[in-house]
PDB file of C-alpha atoms in Angstrom:
ATOM      1  CA  MET A   1     111.056 104.232  86.308  1.00  0.00           C
ATOM      2  CA  THR A   2     111.109 101.078  89.144  1.00  0.00           C
ATOM      3  CA  ALA A   3     113.352 102.169  92.341  1.00  0.00           C
ATOM      4  CA  PRO A   4     116.496 100.416  92.553  1.00  0.00           C
ATOM      5  CA  LEU A   5     117.111  97.509  95.042  1.00  0.00           C
ATOM      6  CA  ARG A   6     118.464  99.020  97.891  1.00  0.00           C
ATOM      7  CA  VAL A   7     121.260  96.819  99.081  1.00  0.00           C
ATOM      8  CA  LEU A   8     122.984  96.091 102.965  1.00  0.00           C
ATOM      9  CA  VAL A   9     126.193  94.133 103.411  1.00  0.00           C
ATOM     10  CA  VAL A  10     126.638  92.674 106.905  1.00  0.00           C
ATOM     11  CA  ASP A  11     129.933  91.406 106.872  1.00  0.00           C
ATOM     12  CA  ASP A  12     132.839  91.242 109.845  1.00  0.00           C
ATOM     13  CA  ALA A  13     135.520  90.511 107.328  1.00  0.00           C
ATOM     14  CA  ARG A  14     136.457  94.216 105.688  1.00  0.00           C
ATOM     15  CA  LEU A  15     137.681  92.236 102.270  1.00  0.00           C
ATOM     16  CA  ALA A  16     133.961  90.148 102.118  1.00  0.00           C
ATOM     17  CA  ARG A  17     132.274  93.753 102.097  1.00  0.00           C
ATOM     18  CA  LEU A  18     134.568  95.072  99.558  1.00  0.00           C
ATOM     19  CA  GLU A  19     134.545  91.903  97.406  1.00  0.00           C
ATOM     20  CA  LEU A  20     130.622  92.206  97.664  1.00  0.00           C
ATOM     21  CA  ARG A  21     130.427  95.337  96.684  1.00  0.00           C
ATOM     22  CA  THR A  22     132.559  95.188  93.519  1.00  0.00           C
ATOM     23  CA  LEU A  23     129.597  92.035  92.773  1.00  0.00           C
ATOM     24  CA  LEU A  24     126.753  94.880  93.625  1.00  0.00           C
ATOM     25  CA  ALA A  25     128.258  97.770  91.305  1.00  0.00           C
ATOM     26  CA  GLY A  26     128.512  95.265  88.346  1.00  0.00           C
ATOM     27  CA  ILE A  27     124.332  94.537  88.821  1.00  0.00           C
ATOM     28  CA  GLU A  28     122.032  96.641  86.795  1.00  0.00           C
ATOM     29  CA  GLY A  29     119.289  98.246  88.844  1.00  0.00           C
ATOM     30  CA  VAL A  30     120.518  97.611  92.278  1.00  0.00           C
ATOM     31  CA  GLN A  31     122.188 100.501  94.901  1.00  0.00           C
ATOM     32  CA  TRP A  32     124.400  99.224  97.630  1.00  0.00           C
ATOM     33  CA  VAL A  33     123.246 101.758 100.529  1.00  0.00           C
ATOM     34  CA  GLY A  34     125.866 101.018 103.177  1.00  0.00           C
ATOM     35  CA  ASP A  35     127.797  98.103 105.083  1.00  0.00           C
ATOM     36  CA  ALA A  36     128.143  97.068 108.913  1.00  0.00           C
ATOM     37  CA  ASP A  37     130.294  94.845 110.251  1.00  0.00           C
ATOM     38  CA  ASP A  38     128.403  93.029 113.481  1.00  0.00           C
ATOM     39  CA  VAL A  39     125.059  92.540 115.145  1.00  0.00           C
ATOM     40  CA  PRO A  40     124.479  96.005 116.571  1.00  0.00           C
ATOM     41  CA  ALA A  41     125.390  98.024 113.589  1.00  0.00           C
ATOM     42  CA  ALA A  42     123.524  95.520 111.335  1.00  0.00           C
ATOM     43  CA  ARG A  43     120.487  95.869 113.722  1.00  0.00           C
ATOM     44  CA  GLU A  44     121.057 100.488 113.681  1.00  0.00           C
ATOM     45  CA  ALA A  45     121.581 100.045 109.392  1.00  0.00           C
ATOM     46  CA  ILE A  46     118.118  98.229 109.057  1.00  0.00           C
ATOM     47  CA  ALA A  47     116.593 100.592 111.194  1.00  0.00           C
ATOM     48  CA  ARG A  48     118.038 103.585 109.673  1.00  0.00           C
ATOM     49  CA  LEU A  49     118.315 102.577 105.847  1.00  0.00           C
ATOM     50  CA  HIS A  50     115.325 100.718 105.168  1.00  0.00           C
ATOM     51  CA  PRO A  51     116.631  98.050 102.657  1.00  0.00           C
ATOM     52  CA  ASP A  52     115.213  96.175 100.346  1.00  0.00           C
ATOM     53  CA  LEU A  53     117.933  93.408 100.772  1.00  0.00           C
ATOM     54  CA  VAL A  54     120.395  92.624 103.427  1.00  0.00           C
ATOM     55  CA  LEU A  55     123.424  90.554 101.936  1.00  0.00           C
ATOM     56  CA  LEU A  56     123.883  88.737 105.615  1.00  0.00           C
ATOM     57  CA  ASP A  57     127.059  86.831 107.365  1.00  0.00           C
ATOM     58  CA  VAL A  58     126.294  84.122 109.799  1.00  0.00           C
ATOM     59  CA  GLN A  59     129.642  84.132 112.286  1.00  0.00           C
ATOM     60  CA  MET A  60     129.938  87.024 113.327  1.00  0.00           C
ATOM     61  CA  PRO A  61     132.022  88.046 116.441  1.00  0.00           C
ATOM     62  CA  THR A  62     129.013  89.618 118.982  1.00  0.00           C
ATOM     63  CA  GLY A  63     126.807  87.266 117.834  1.00  0.00           C
ATOM     64  CA  SER A  64     125.300  85.755 114.307  1.00  0.00           C
ATOM     65  CA  GLY A  65     123.145  86.690 111.316  1.00  0.00           C
ATOM     66  CA  PHE A  66     120.526  85.042 113.114  1.00  0.00           C
ATOM     67  CA  ASP A  67     120.628  87.301 115.371  1.00  0.00           C
ATOM     68  CA  VAL A  68     120.237  90.199 113.821  1.00  0.00           C
ATOM     69  CA  LEU A  69     116.486  89.267 112.998  1.00  0.00           C
ATOM     70  CA  GLU A  70     115.073  88.728 116.101  1.00  0.00           C
ATOM     71  CA  GLY A  71     112.427  91.067 116.843  1.00  0.00           C
ATOM     72  CA  ILE A  72     112.704  93.313 113.401  1.00  0.00           C
ATOM     73  CA  GLU A  73     109.241  94.052 112.738  1.00  0.00           C
ATOM     74  CA  ALA A  74     110.154  95.133 109.066  1.00  0.00           C
ATOM     75  CA  LEU A  75     112.288  92.542 108.102  1.00  0.00           C
ATOM     76  CA  PRO A  76     113.939  93.578 104.376  1.00  0.00           C
ATOM     77  CA  LEU A  77     114.551  90.559 101.831  1.00  0.00           C
ATOM     78  CA  VAL A  78     117.540  88.365 103.228  1.00  0.00           C
ATOM     79  CA  VAL A  79     120.110  86.600 101.444  1.00  0.00           C
ATOM     80  CA  PHE A  80     122.619  84.426 103.770  1.00  0.00           C
ATOM     81  CA  VAL A  81     126.420  84.392 102.800  1.00  0.00           C
ATOM     82  CA  THR A  82     129.121  82.817 104.487  1.00  0.00           C
ATOM     83  CA  ALA A  83     131.746  80.152 104.163  1.00  0.00           C
ATOM     84  CA  TYR A  84     129.648  77.339 105.762  1.00  0.00           C
ATOM     85  CA  ASP A  85     126.879  75.198 104.169  1.00  0.00           C
ATOM     86  CA  HIS A  86     125.561  73.864 107.371  1.00  0.00           C
ATOM     87  CA  TYR A  87     123.825  76.452 108.435  1.00  0.00           C
ATOM     88  CA  ALA A  88     121.732  76.542 105.175  1.00  0.00           C
ATOM     89  CA  VAL A  89     118.613  74.563 106.472  1.00  0.00           C
ATOM     90  CA  ARG A  90     117.933  77.236 109.626  1.00  0.00           C
ATOM     91  CA  ALA A  91     118.663  80.034 107.247  1.00  0.00           C
ATOM     92  CA  PHE A  92     115.575  78.916 104.909  1.00  0.00           C
ATOM     93  CA  GLU A  93     113.743  78.626 108.516  1.00  0.00           C
ATOM     94  CA  ARG A  94     113.786  82.214 108.738  1.00  0.00           C
ATOM     95  CA  ASP A  95     112.726  82.908 105.330  1.00  0.00           C
ATOM     96  CA  ALA A  96     115.926  83.352 103.824  1.00  0.00           C
ATOM     97  CA  LEU A  97     115.750  84.043 100.064  1.00  0.00           C
ATOM     98  CA  ASP A  98     118.672  82.335  99.114  1.00  0.00           C
ATOM     99  CA  TYR A  99     121.861  80.895 100.728  1.00  0.00           C
ATOM    100  CA  LEU A 100     125.256  81.853  99.217  1.00  0.00           C
ATOM    101  CA  VAL A 101     128.065  79.859 100.187  1.00  0.00           C
ATOM    102  CA  LYS A 102     131.889  81.553 100.223  1.00  0.00           C
ATOM    103  CA  PRO A 103     133.839  82.331  97.582  1.00  0.00           C
ATOM    104  CA  VAL A 104     130.715  84.396  96.184  1.00  0.00           C
ATOM    105  CA  ASP A 105     130.103  83.259  92.736  1.00  0.00           C
ATOM    106  CA  ALA A 106     129.302  86.555  90.937  1.00  0.00           C
ATOM    107  CA  THR A 107     126.105  84.660  88.927  1.00  0.00           C
ATOM    108  CA  ARG A 108     124.348  82.987  91.733  1.00  0.00           C
ATOM    109  CA  LEU A 109     124.556  86.774  93.582  1.00  0.00           C
ATOM    110  CA  GLN A 110     122.921  88.343  90.070  1.00  0.00           C
ATOM    111  CA  SER A 111     120.507  85.097  90.563  1.00  0.00           C
ATOM    112  CA  ALA A 112     119.797  86.196  94.041  1.00  0.00           C
ATOM    113  CA  VAL A 113     119.228  89.860  93.513  1.00  0.00           C
ATOM    114  CA  ALA A 114     116.930  89.057  90.016  1.00  0.00           C
ATOM    115  CA  ARG A 115     114.249  87.155  92.797  1.00  0.00           C
ATOM    116  CA  ALA A 116     114.298  90.296  94.992  1.00  0.00           C
ATOM    117  CA  GLN A 117     113.779  92.643  92.454  1.00  0.00           C
ATOM    118  CA  ALA A 118     111.132  89.829  91.228  1.00  0.00           C
ATOM    119  CA  ARG A 119     110.152  89.460  94.722  1.00  0.00           C
ATOM    120  CA  LEU A 120     109.393  92.820  95.318  1.00  0.00           C
ATOM    121  CA  ALA A 121     108.005  93.588  92.200  1.00  0.00           C
ATOM    122  CA  ARG A 122     105.245  91.013  92.527  1.00  0.00           C
ATOM    123  CA  VAL A 123     104.195  92.610  96.488  1.00  0.00           C
ATOM    124  CA  ASP A 124     103.639  96.215  94.700  1.00  0.00           C
ATOM    125  CA  ALA A 125     101.695  94.744  91.609  1.00  0.00           C
ATOM    126  CA  ALA A 126      99.667  93.115  94.290  1.00  0.00           C
ATOM    127  CA  ALA A 127      99.409  96.055  96.447  1.00  0.00           C
ATOM    128  CA  ALA A 128      99.055  98.538  93.585  1.00  0.00           C
ATOM    129  CA  ALA A 129      96.351  96.301  91.747  1.00  0.00           C
ATOM    130  CA  PRO A 130      92.810  98.418  90.947  1.00  0.00           C
ATOM    131  CA  ARG A 131      91.289  98.508  94.509  1.00  0.00           C
ATOM    132  CA  ASP A 132      89.239 101.567  95.983  1.00  0.00           C
ATOM    133  CA  ARG A 133      90.686 104.291  97.134  1.00  0.00           C
ATOM    134  CA  LEU A 134      91.402 105.321 100.700  1.00  0.00           C
ATOM    135  CA  GLY A 135      88.861 108.522 101.835  1.00  0.00           C
ATOM    136  CA  VAL A 136      89.715 110.871 104.649  1.00  0.00           C
ATOM    137  CA  ASP A 137      87.843 108.883 106.950  1.00  0.00           C
ATOM    138  CA  ASP A 138      89.442 105.282 105.850  1.00  0.00           C
ATOM    139  CA  GLN A 139      92.208 103.892 108.468  1.00  0.00           C
ATOM    140  CA  VAL A 140      95.379 102.500 107.917  1.00  0.00           C
ATOM    141  CA  PHE A 141      97.456  99.859 110.302  1.00  0.00           C
ATOM    142  CA  LEU A 142     100.864 101.808 111.253  1.00  0.00           C
ATOM    143  CA  ARG A 143     103.057  99.588 113.609  1.00  0.00           C
ATOM    144  CA  ASP A 144     106.363 100.988 114.902  1.00  0.00           C
ATOM    145  CA  GLY A 145     108.180  98.006 116.828  1.00  0.00           C
ATOM    146  CA  GLU A 146     106.227  98.060 119.751  1.00  0.00           C
ATOM    147  CA  ARG A 147     103.318 100.315 119.323  1.00  0.00           C
ATOM    148  CA  CYS A 148     100.323 100.034 116.598  1.00  0.00           C
ATOM    149  CA  TRP A 149      97.951 102.303 115.794  1.00  0.00           C
ATOM    150  CA  PHE A 150      94.953 102.937 112.907  1.00  0.00           C
ATOM    151  CA  VAL A 151      95.335 105.783 111.541  1.00  0.00           C
ATOM    152  CA  ALA A 152      92.621 107.938 109.753  1.00  0.00           C
ATOM    153  CA  LEU A 153      94.001 109.141 106.520  1.00  0.00           C
ATOM    154  CA  GLY A 154      92.992 112.570 107.103  1.00  0.00           C
ATOM    155  CA  GLU A 155      95.259 112.252 110.135  1.00  0.00           C
ATOM    156  CA  ILE A 156      98.383 112.048 108.398  1.00  0.00           C
ATOM    157  CA  ARG A 157     100.207 115.157 107.407  1.00  0.00           C
ATOM    158  CA  ARG A 158     102.901 114.032 105.257  1.00  0.00           C
ATOM    159  CA  ILE A 159     104.825 110.399 103.890  1.00  0.00           C
ATOM    160  CA  VAL A 160     107.938 110.521 102.921  1.00  0.00           C
ATOM    161  CA  VAL A 161     108.947 107.106 100.816  1.00  0.00           C
ATOM    162  CA  ASP A 162     112.900 105.908 100.904  1.00  0.00           C
ATOM    163  CA  GLY A 163     112.746 103.404  97.895  1.00  0.00           C
ATOM    164  CA  ASN A 164     110.293 100.732  99.211  1.00  0.00           C
ATOM    165  CA  TYR A 165     110.159 101.928 102.335  1.00  0.00           C
ATOM    166  CA  ALA A 166     107.634 105.083 103.523  1.00  0.00           C
ATOM    167  CA  ARG A 167     107.272 106.604 107.341  1.00  0.00           C
ATOM    168  CA  PHE A 168     103.946 108.489 108.050  1.00  0.00           C
ATOM    169  CA  TRP A 169     103.582 111.617 109.857  1.00  0.00           C
ATOM    170  CA  PHE A 170     100.351 111.814 111.749  1.00  0.00           C
ATOM    171  CA  ARG A 171      99.275 113.317 115.448  1.00  0.00           C
ATOM    172  CA  ASP A 172     102.980 113.407 117.304  1.00  0.00           C
ATOM    173  CA  GLN A 173     103.760 110.136 115.805  1.00  0.00           C
ATOM    174  CA  ASN A 174     105.705 108.831 112.759  1.00  0.00           C
ATOM    175  CA  ALA A 175     105.616 105.337 111.780  1.00  0.00           C
ATOM    176  CA  VAL A 176     107.556 103.178 109.100  1.00  0.00           C
ATOM    177  CA  LEU A 177     105.693 100.851 106.242  1.00  0.00           C
ATOM    178  CA  ALA A 178     106.412  98.498 103.865  1.00  0.00           C
ATOM    179  CA  ARG A 179     105.204 100.387 100.798  1.00  0.00           C
ATOM    180  CA  SER A 180     106.669 102.293  97.720  1.00  0.00           C
ATOM    181  CA  LEU A 181     105.647 105.654  96.491  1.00  0.00           C
ATOM    182  CA  THR A 182     103.887 103.995  93.454  1.00  0.00           C
ATOM    183  CA  THR A 183     101.636 101.630  94.926  1.00  0.00           C
ATOM    184  CA  LEU A 184     100.553 104.870  98.247  1.00  0.00           C
ATOM    185  CA  GLU A 185      99.527 106.936  94.913  1.00  0.00           C
ATOM    186  CA  ALA A 186      97.390 104.156  93.829  1.00  0.00           C
ATOM    187  CA  ARG A 187      95.317 103.992  96.538  1.00  0.00           C
ATOM    188  CA  MET A 188      95.248 108.024  98.032  1.00  0.00           C
ATOM    189  CA  ASP A 189      92.322 110.189  97.014  1.00  0.00           C
ATOM    190  CA  PRO A 190      94.178 112.734  94.911  1.00  0.00           C
ATOM    191  CA  ALA A 191      91.869 115.311  96.546  1.00  0.00           C
ATOM    192  CA  LEU A 192      93.234 114.613  99.854  1.00  0.00           C
ATOM    193  CA  PHE A 193      97.083 113.833  99.243  1.00  0.00           C
ATOM    194  CA  PHE A 194      99.527 116.033  96.629  1.00  0.00           C
ATOM    195  CA  ARG A 195     103.040 115.090  95.225  1.00  0.00           C
ATOM    196  CA  ALA A 196     104.791 117.577  96.300  1.00  0.00           C
ATOM    197  CA  ASN A 197     108.347 116.438  95.615  1.00  0.00           C
ATOM    198  CA  ARG A 198     110.018 113.038  94.498  1.00  0.00           C
ATOM    199  CA  THR A 199     109.995 111.642  97.811  1.00  0.00           C
ATOM    200  CA  THR A 200     106.875 113.138  99.477  1.00  0.00           C
ATOM    201  CA  LEU A 201     102.892 113.383  99.606  1.00  0.00           C
ATOM    202  CA  VAL A 202     101.338 116.405 101.848  1.00  0.00           C
ATOM    203  CA  ASN A 203      97.967 116.163 102.876  1.00  0.00           C
ATOM    204  CA  LEU A 204      96.431 119.107 101.335  1.00  0.00           C
ATOM    205  CA  ARG A 205      94.248 119.755 104.618  1.00  0.00           C
ATOM    206  CA  ARG A 206      96.806 120.229 106.495  1.00  0.00           C
ATOM    207  CA  ILE A 207      98.955 122.890 104.887  1.00  0.00           C
ATOM    208  CA  ARG A 208      98.681 126.017 106.913  1.00  0.00           C
ATOM    209  CA  ALA A 209     100.795 128.356 104.296  1.00  0.00           C
ATOM    210  CA  VAL A 210     102.065 128.653 100.891  1.00  0.00           C
ATOM    211  CA  GLU A 211     105.319 130.603 100.526  1.00  0.00           C
ATOM    212  CA  PRO A 212     107.323 131.025  97.738  1.00  0.00           C
ATOM    213  CA  SER A 213     110.816 129.578  97.564  1.00  0.00           C
ATOM    214  CA  ILE A 214     113.614 129.490  95.192  1.00  0.00           C
ATOM    215  CA  GLY A 215     112.790 130.493  91.572  1.00  0.00           C
ATOM    216  CA  ASP A 216     109.330 129.099  91.220  1.00  0.00           C
ATOM    217  CA  GLY A 217     109.363 126.972  93.952  1.00  0.00           C
ATOM    218  CA  TYR A 218     107.169 126.917  97.202  1.00  0.00           C
ATOM    219  CA  ASP A 219     107.598 125.795 100.298  1.00  0.00           C
ATOM    220  CA  LEU A 220     104.547 124.102 102.328  1.00  0.00           C
ATOM    221  CA  VAL A 221     104.010 125.136 106.581  1.00  0.00           C
ATOM    222  CA  LEU A 222     102.104 122.162 107.818  1.00  0.00           C
ATOM    223  CA  ASP A 223      99.594 122.754 110.966  1.00  0.00           C
ATOM    224  CA  ASP A 224     102.720 120.893 112.780  1.00  0.00           C
ATOM    225  CA  GLY A 225     104.790 124.013 111.850  1.00  0.00           C
ATOM    226  CA  SER A 226     106.989 121.156 109.516  1.00  0.00           C
ATOM    227  CA  GLN A 227     107.895 122.122 106.263  1.00  0.00           C
ATOM    228  CA  VAL A 228     107.728 120.510 102.451  1.00  0.00           C
ATOM    229  CA  GLU A 229     109.226 121.807  99.479  1.00  0.00           C
ATOM    230  CA  VAL A 230     107.552 121.767  96.373  1.00  0.00           C
ATOM    231  CA  SER A 231     110.003 120.881  93.437  1.00  0.00           C
ATOM    232  CA  ARG A 232     109.407 123.215  91.066  1.00  0.00           C
ATOM    233  CA  ARG A 233     108.016 120.620  88.744  1.00  0.00           C
ATOM    234  CA  GLN A 234     104.939 120.559  90.959  1.00  0.00           C
ATOM    235  CA  ALA A 235     104.699 123.757  91.336  1.00  0.00           C
ATOM    236  CA  ARG A 236     102.166 124.583  88.530  1.00  0.00           C
ATOM    237  CA  GLU A 237      99.903 121.618  89.515  1.00  0.00           C
ATOM    238  CA  LEU A 238      99.811 123.008  93.493  1.00  0.00           C
ATOM    239  CA  ARG A 239      99.029 126.616  92.210  1.00  0.00           C
ATOM    240  CA  GLU A 240      96.282 124.372  89.849  1.00  0.00           C
ATOM    241  CA  ARG A 241      94.599 122.331  92.710  1.00  0.00           C
ATOM    242  CA  MET A 242      95.133 125.471  95.215  1.00  0.00           C
ATOM    243  CA  ALA A 243      93.776 128.781  92.702  1.00  0.00           C
ATOM    244  CA  LEU A 244      97.297 130.462  93.664  1.00  0.00           C
TER     245      LEU A 244
END
């Protein structure tokens, strides 16, 4: 099943946020993930929630919607929602997906959401197109703010996916990449990575212990001491893979 489009609403007006949430609730395949009412809160929410789409007001007391986007490396898709039409040119210069003028028409919002869903589907399809699987020594490029790494696949302990974003845990670091679980599984060597549950891929070579858990499940202890729960659905495959 395709993951829902995760949407963050940013507007300093409470009633405007409520209106957008109400309209979003009527659109299939959409998940509202949070609100923000000013620039700092919006930047924090984007970093924490990793939304696929941001409905972004332009004028706010602490700055503008354009200020929200400054310096963010992994930008989500953006639809500007404002009472003013004269920011449209600047918005599209910032690669806005759409520009909606208040009061927001439900049909126009639905159209913007459909465009976002189609854009993400194309990205996933391109990323998941048949290519050679990555081997243990192949490197991936990861970036988190100002920091960048080339990381060999064998160095990655686990990958935790939230919607269309994945957090990679490696060495003593972690970084986020805009990839869905489906895309990652298509590239990862199944002899190296195991899907422990609906959100987590684990490097089998980084497992140091397997502990029984509730029911027929397991807890995996990795070489950094972190633990990953294996769902009952995946426990049988783990037993087969590790001859338990």
